Structure formats: structure tokens, C-alpha cells
XYZ file of N, CA and C in Angstrom:
519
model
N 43.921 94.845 71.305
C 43.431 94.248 72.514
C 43.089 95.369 73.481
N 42.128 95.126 73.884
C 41.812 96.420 75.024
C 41.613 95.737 76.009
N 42.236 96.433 77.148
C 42.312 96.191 78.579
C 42.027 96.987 79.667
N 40.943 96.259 80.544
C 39.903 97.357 81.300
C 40.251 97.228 83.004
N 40.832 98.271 83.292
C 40.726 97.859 84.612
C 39.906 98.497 85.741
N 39.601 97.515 86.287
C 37.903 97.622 87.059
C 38.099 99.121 87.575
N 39.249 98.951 88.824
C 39.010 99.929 89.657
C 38.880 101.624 88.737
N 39.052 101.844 87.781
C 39.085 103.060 86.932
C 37.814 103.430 86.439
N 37.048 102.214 86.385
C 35.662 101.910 85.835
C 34.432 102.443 86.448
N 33.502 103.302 86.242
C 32.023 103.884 86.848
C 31.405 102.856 87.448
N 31.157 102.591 88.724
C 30.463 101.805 89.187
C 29.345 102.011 89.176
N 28.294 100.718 89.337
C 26.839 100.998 88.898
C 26.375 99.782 89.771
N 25.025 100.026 90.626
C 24.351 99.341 91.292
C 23.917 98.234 90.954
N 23.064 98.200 90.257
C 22.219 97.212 88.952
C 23.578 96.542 88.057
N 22.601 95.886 87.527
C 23.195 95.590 86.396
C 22.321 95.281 85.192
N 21.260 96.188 85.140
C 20.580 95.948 83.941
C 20.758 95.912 82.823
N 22.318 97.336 82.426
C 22.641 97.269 80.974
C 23.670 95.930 80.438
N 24.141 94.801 81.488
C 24.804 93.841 81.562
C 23.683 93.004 80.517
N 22.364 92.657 80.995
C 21.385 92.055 80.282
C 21.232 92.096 79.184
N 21.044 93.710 78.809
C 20.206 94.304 77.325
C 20.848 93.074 76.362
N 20.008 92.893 75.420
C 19.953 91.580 74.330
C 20.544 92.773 73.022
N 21.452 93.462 72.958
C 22.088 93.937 72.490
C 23.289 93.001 71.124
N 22.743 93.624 69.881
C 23.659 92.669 68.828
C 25.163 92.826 69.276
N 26.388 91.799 68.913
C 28.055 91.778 68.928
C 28.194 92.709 68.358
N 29.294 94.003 69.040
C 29.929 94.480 67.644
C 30.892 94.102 68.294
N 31.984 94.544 66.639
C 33.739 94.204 66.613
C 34.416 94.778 67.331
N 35.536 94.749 68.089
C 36.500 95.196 68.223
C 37.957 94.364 68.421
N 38.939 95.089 68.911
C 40.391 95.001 68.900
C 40.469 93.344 69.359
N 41.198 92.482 68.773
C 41.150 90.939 69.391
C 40.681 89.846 68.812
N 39.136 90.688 68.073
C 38.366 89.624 67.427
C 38.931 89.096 66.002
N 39.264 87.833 65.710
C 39.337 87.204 64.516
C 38.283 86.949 63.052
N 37.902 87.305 62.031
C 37.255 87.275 61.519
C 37.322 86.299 59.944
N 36.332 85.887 59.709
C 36.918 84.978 58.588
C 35.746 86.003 57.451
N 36.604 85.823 56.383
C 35.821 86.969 55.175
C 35.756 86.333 53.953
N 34.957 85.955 53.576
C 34.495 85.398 52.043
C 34.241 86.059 51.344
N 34.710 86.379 49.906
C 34.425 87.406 48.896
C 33.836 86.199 47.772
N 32.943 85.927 47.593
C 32.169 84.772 46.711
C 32.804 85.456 45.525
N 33.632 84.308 45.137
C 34.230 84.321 43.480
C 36.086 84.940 43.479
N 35.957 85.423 44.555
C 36.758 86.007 44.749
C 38.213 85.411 45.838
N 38.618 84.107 45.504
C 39.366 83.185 46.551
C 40.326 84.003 46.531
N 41.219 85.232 46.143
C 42.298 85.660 46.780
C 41.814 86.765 48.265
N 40.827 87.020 47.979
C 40.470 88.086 49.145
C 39.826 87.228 50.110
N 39.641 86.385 49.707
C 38.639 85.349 50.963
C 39.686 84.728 52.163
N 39.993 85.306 53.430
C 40.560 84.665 54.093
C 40.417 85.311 55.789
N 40.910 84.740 56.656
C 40.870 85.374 58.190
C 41.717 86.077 58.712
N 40.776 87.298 59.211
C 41.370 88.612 59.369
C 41.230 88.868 60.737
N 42.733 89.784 61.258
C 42.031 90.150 62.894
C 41.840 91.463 62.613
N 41.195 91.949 63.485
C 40.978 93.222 63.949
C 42.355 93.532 64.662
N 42.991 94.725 64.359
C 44.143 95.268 64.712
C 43.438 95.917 66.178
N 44.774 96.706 66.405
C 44.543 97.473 67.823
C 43.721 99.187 67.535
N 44.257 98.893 66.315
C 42.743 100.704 66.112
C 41.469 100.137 65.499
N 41.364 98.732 65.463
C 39.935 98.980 65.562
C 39.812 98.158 63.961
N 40.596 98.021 62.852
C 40.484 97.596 61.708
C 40.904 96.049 60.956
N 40.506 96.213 60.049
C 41.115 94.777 59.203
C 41.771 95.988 57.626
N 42.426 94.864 57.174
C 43.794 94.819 56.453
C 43.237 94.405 55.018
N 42.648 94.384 54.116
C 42.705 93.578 53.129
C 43.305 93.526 51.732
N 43.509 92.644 51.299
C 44.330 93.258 49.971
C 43.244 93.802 48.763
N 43.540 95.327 47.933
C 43.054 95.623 46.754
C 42.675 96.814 47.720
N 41.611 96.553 48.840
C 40.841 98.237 49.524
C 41.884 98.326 50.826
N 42.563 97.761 51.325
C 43.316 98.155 52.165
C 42.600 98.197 53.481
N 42.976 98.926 54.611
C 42.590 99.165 56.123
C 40.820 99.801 55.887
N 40.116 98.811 56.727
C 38.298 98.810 56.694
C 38.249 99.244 58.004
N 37.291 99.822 58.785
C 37.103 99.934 60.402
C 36.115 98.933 60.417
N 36.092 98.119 61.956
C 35.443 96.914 62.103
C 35.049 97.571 63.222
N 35.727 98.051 64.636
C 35.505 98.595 65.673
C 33.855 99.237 65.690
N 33.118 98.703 66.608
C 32.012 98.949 66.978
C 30.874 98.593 66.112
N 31.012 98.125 64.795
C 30.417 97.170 63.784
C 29.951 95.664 64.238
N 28.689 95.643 63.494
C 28.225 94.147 63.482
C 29.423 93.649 62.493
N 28.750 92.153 62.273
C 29.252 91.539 61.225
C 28.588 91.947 59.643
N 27.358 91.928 60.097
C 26.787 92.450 58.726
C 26.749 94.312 58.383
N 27.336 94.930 58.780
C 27.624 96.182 58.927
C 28.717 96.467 58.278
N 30.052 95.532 58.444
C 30.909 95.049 58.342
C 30.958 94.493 56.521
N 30.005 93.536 56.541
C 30.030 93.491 54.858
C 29.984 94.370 53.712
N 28.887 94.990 54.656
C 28.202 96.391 53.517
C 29.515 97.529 53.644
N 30.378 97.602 54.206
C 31.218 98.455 54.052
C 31.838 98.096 53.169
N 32.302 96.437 53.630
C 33.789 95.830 52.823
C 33.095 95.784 51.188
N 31.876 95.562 51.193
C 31.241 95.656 49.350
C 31.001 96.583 49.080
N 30.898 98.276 49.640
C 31.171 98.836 48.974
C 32.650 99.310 48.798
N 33.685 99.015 49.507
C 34.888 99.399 49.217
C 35.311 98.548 47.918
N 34.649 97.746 47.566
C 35.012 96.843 46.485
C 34.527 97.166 45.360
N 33.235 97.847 45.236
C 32.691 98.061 44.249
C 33.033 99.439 43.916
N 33.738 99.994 44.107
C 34.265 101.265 44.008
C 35.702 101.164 43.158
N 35.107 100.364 42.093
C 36.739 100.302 41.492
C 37.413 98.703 41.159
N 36.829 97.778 42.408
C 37.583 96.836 42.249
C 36.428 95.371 41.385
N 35.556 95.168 41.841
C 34.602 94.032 41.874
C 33.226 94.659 41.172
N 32.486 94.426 39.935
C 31.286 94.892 39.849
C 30.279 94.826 41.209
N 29.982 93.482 41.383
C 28.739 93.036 42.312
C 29.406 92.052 43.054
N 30.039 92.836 44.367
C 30.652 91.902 45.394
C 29.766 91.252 46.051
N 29.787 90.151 46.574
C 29.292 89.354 47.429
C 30.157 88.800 48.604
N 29.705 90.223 50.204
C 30.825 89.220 51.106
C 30.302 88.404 52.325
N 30.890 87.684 52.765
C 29.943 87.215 54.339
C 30.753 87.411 54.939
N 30.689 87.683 56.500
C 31.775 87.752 57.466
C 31.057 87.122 58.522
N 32.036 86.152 59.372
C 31.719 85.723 60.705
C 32.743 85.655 61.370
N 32.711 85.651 62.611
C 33.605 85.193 63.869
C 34.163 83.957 63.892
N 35.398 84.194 63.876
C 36.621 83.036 63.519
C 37.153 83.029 64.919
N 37.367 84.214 65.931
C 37.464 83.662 67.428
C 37.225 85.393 67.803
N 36.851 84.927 69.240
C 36.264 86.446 69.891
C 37.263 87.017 70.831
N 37.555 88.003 70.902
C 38.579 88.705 71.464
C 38.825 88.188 73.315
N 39.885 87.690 73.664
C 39.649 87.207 75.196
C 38.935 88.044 75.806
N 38.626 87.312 77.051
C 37.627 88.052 78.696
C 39.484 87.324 79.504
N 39.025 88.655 80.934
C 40.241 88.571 81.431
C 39.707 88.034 83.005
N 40.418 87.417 84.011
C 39.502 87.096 84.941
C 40.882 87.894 86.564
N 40.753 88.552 86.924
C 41.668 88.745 88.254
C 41.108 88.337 89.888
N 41.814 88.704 90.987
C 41.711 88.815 91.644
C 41.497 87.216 92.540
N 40.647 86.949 93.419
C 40.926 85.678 93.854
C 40.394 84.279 93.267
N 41.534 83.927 92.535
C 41.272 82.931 91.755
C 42.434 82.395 91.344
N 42.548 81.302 91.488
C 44.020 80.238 91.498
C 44.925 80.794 90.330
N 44.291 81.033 88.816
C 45.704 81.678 87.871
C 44.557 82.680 87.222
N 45.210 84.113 87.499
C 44.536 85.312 86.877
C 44.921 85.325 85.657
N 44.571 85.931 84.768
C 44.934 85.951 83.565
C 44.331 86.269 82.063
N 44.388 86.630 81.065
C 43.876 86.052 79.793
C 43.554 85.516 79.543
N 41.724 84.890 78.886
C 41.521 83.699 78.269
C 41.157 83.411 77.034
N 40.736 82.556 76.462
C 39.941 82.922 75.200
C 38.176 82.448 75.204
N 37.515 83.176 74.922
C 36.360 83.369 75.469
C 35.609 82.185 74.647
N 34.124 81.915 74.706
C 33.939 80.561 74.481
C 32.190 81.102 74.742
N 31.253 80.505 73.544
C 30.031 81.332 73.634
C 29.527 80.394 74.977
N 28.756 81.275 75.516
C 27.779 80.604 76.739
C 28.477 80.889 77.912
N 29.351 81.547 78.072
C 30.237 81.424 79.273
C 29.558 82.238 80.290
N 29.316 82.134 81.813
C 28.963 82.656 82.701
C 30.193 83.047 83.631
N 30.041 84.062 84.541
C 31.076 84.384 85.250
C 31.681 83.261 85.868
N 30.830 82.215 86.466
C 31.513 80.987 87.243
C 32.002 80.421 86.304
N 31.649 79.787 84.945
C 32.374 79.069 83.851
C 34.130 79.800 83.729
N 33.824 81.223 83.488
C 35.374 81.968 83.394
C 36.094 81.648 84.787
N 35.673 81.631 85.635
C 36.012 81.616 86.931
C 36.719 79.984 86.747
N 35.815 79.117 86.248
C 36.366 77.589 86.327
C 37.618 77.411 85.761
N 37.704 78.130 84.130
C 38.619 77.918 83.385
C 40.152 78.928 83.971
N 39.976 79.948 85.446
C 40.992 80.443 85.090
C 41.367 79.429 86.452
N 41.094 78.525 86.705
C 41.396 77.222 87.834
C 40.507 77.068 88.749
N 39.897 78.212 89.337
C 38.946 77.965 90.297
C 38.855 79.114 91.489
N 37.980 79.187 92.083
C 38.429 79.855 93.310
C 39.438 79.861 94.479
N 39.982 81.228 94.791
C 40.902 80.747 95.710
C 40.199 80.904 97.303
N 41.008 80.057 98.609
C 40.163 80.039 99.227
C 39.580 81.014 99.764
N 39.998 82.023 99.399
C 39.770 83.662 100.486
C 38.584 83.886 99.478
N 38.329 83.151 98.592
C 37.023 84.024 97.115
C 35.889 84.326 97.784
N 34.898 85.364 97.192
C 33.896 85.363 97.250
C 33.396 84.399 96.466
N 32.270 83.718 96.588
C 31.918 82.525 95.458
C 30.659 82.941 95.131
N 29.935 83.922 95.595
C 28.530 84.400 95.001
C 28.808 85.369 94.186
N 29.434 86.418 94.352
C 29.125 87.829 93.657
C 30.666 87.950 93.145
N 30.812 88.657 92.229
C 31.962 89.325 90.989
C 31.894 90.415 90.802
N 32.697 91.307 90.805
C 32.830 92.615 89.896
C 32.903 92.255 88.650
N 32.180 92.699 87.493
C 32.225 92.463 86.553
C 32.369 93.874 85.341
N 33.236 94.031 84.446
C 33.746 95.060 84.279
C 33.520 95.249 82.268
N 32.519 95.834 81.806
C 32.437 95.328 80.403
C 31.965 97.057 79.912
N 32.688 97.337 78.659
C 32.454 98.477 77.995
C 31.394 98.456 76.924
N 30.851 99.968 77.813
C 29.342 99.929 76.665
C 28.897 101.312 76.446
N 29.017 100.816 75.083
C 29.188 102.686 74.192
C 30.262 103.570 74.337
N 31.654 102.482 74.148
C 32.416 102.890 74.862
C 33.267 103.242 75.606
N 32.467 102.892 77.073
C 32.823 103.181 78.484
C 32.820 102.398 79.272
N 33.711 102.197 79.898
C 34.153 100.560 80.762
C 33.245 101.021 82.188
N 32.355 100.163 82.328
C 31.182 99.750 83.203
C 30.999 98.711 84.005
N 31.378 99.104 85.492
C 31.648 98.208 86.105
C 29.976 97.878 86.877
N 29.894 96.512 87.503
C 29.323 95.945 88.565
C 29.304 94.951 89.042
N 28.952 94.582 90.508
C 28.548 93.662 91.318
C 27.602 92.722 90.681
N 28.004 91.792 90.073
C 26.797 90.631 89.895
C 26.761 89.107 90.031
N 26.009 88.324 90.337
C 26.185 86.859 90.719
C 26.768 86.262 89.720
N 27.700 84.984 89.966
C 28.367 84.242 89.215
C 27.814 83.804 88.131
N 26.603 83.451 88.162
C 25.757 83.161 86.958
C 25.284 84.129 86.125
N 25.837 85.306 85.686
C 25.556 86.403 85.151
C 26.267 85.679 83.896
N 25.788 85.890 82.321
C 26.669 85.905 81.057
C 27.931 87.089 80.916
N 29.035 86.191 80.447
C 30.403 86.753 80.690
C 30.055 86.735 78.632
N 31.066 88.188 78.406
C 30.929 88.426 76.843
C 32.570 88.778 76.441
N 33.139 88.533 75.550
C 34.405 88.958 75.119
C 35.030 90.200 75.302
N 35.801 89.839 75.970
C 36.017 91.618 76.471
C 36.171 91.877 78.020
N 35.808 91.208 78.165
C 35.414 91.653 79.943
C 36.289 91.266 80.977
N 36.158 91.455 82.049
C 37.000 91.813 82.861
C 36.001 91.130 84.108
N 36.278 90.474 84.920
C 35.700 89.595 85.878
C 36.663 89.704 87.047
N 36.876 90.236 88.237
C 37.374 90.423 89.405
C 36.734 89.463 90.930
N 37.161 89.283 90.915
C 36.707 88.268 92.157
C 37.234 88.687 93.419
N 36.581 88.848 94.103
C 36.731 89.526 95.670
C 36.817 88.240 96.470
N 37.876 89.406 97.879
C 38.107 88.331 98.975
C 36.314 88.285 99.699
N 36.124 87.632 100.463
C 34.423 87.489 101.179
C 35.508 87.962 102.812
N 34.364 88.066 103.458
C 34.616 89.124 104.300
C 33.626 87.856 105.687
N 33.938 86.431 105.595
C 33.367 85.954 106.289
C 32.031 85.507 106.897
């Protein structure tokens, strides 16, 4: 599980690299379900540990950290075909995505479990709501890229991604 806290974080004006249409990769949190076609003892759901890996039986510890899903296969088939499986066949998908964390003014701060489509106000809803001192337009929003935990200022309706870190400020009247 990795845990980002804002104030440590490079602040940045924009928020353009928040946008970029950038593919998922893995890391620490995420749940994964792994099918080895033919192969029902290796076929089952795996987390990603805290360095970054999955566990499997026959090839042992794989790195998932910073991997797609399909990045992710081509590793796990060739660790297989190296001894274990002629012509592996694996699929991997997301079995659950590593929580987004939400602080600051908002009725219960906390851990959540993240949920596709979520916008900063959606996280904001689920961690109870605003408290009354909130800002209700703008968020610090705190998400690592390439990396490096990257903070900014952006409206509630910004897409919230697994991982992240959402701070909510007092408003200033």
C-alpha cells in the first residue's frame, strides 16, 4: 500500500498531467485475478504485495509494480515457459484497485476502496460529505506519476484514480 502525503508532494499549477489518457499500471494494493488456460491450479487472485509483486506457485515472486495488465502476462508466460508450461496462455485483470485516500475537511477521513468513474466530489461523497468549514469547489489532489507524488489544485469534478490522495481545504469565506 503506498501512502502519499500531500504536503511532501511538488506542487504544480495546472493540472494537465492529471488528464493525460495514460494506460493503468500495477501497483502495491491492487488485486488481480490470473488465468493460466488449462492450467486450474495456477489460475487464481493475486495481490500485489508491498514491493511491488505477485506470488505464484511453480515461478514464484513476478514484479507487477508499474506494469499494465498485459505486460504483466507476457512476463508471467514467459516465466512459465521457461521450464514449466510448453505454450502458456495467461489473462490478467483487475479483481479490485488499490484504495484512494480522502483527508482534511470532510466528515470521516480515511481509506476507501476506489470504484471506476469516481470524481473528486464522488470520493468526497463516499468519505460522508463535506464538512462545514470545506472548500466545495477546489481539492488538492495528490497522485504519483513516474513515480513521484504530484500534487494539485483542481475542481471537484476532476477524475479521482486508485491511489490518490484528495485533501480538502478549509474556504477562506
Amino acid at each position: 500500500m503506498t501512502i502519499v502525503v500531500s504536503g511532501c508532494a511538488p506542487r504544480q499549477n495546472g493540472y494537465a498531467d492529471f488528464n493525460a489518457d495514460v494506460p493503468y499500471t500495477l501497483a502495491s494494493g491492487d488485486r488481480l485475478r490470473v488465468i493460466v488456460f488449462g492450467q486450474d491450479g495456477l489460475s487464481n487472485s493475486y495481490a500485489v504485495n508491498a514491493t511491488g509483486r505477485i506470488s505464484m506457485p511453480l515461478i514464484g515472486a513476478v514484479t507487477a509494480q508499474g506494469l499494465t495488465t498485459t505486460a504483466l502476462e507476457r512476463s508471467v508466460e514467459e516465466k512459465l515457459r521457461a521450464g514449466f508450461i510448453r505454450e502458456p496462455k495467461v489473462s490478467i485483470e483487475i479483481d479490485a484497485y488499490r484504495p484512494f485516500f480522502v483527508l482534511g475537511e470532510v466528515t470521516t477521513a480515511g481509506q476507501y476502496p476506489y470504484i471506476n468513474g469516481m470524481t473528486a466530489e464522488t470520493a468526497i461523497a463516499v468519505a460522508g460529505g463535506f464538512s462545514p468549514r470545506a472548500n466545495k469547489y477546489e481539492v488538492d489532489l495528490t497522485r504519483v506519476i513516474d513515480g513521484h507524488p504530484i500534487t494539485a489544485s483542481v475542481p471537484v469534478a476532476q477524475p479521482v484514480k486508485p491511489g490518490d490522495t484528495i485533501f480538502v481545504r478549509e474556504r477562506f469565506f
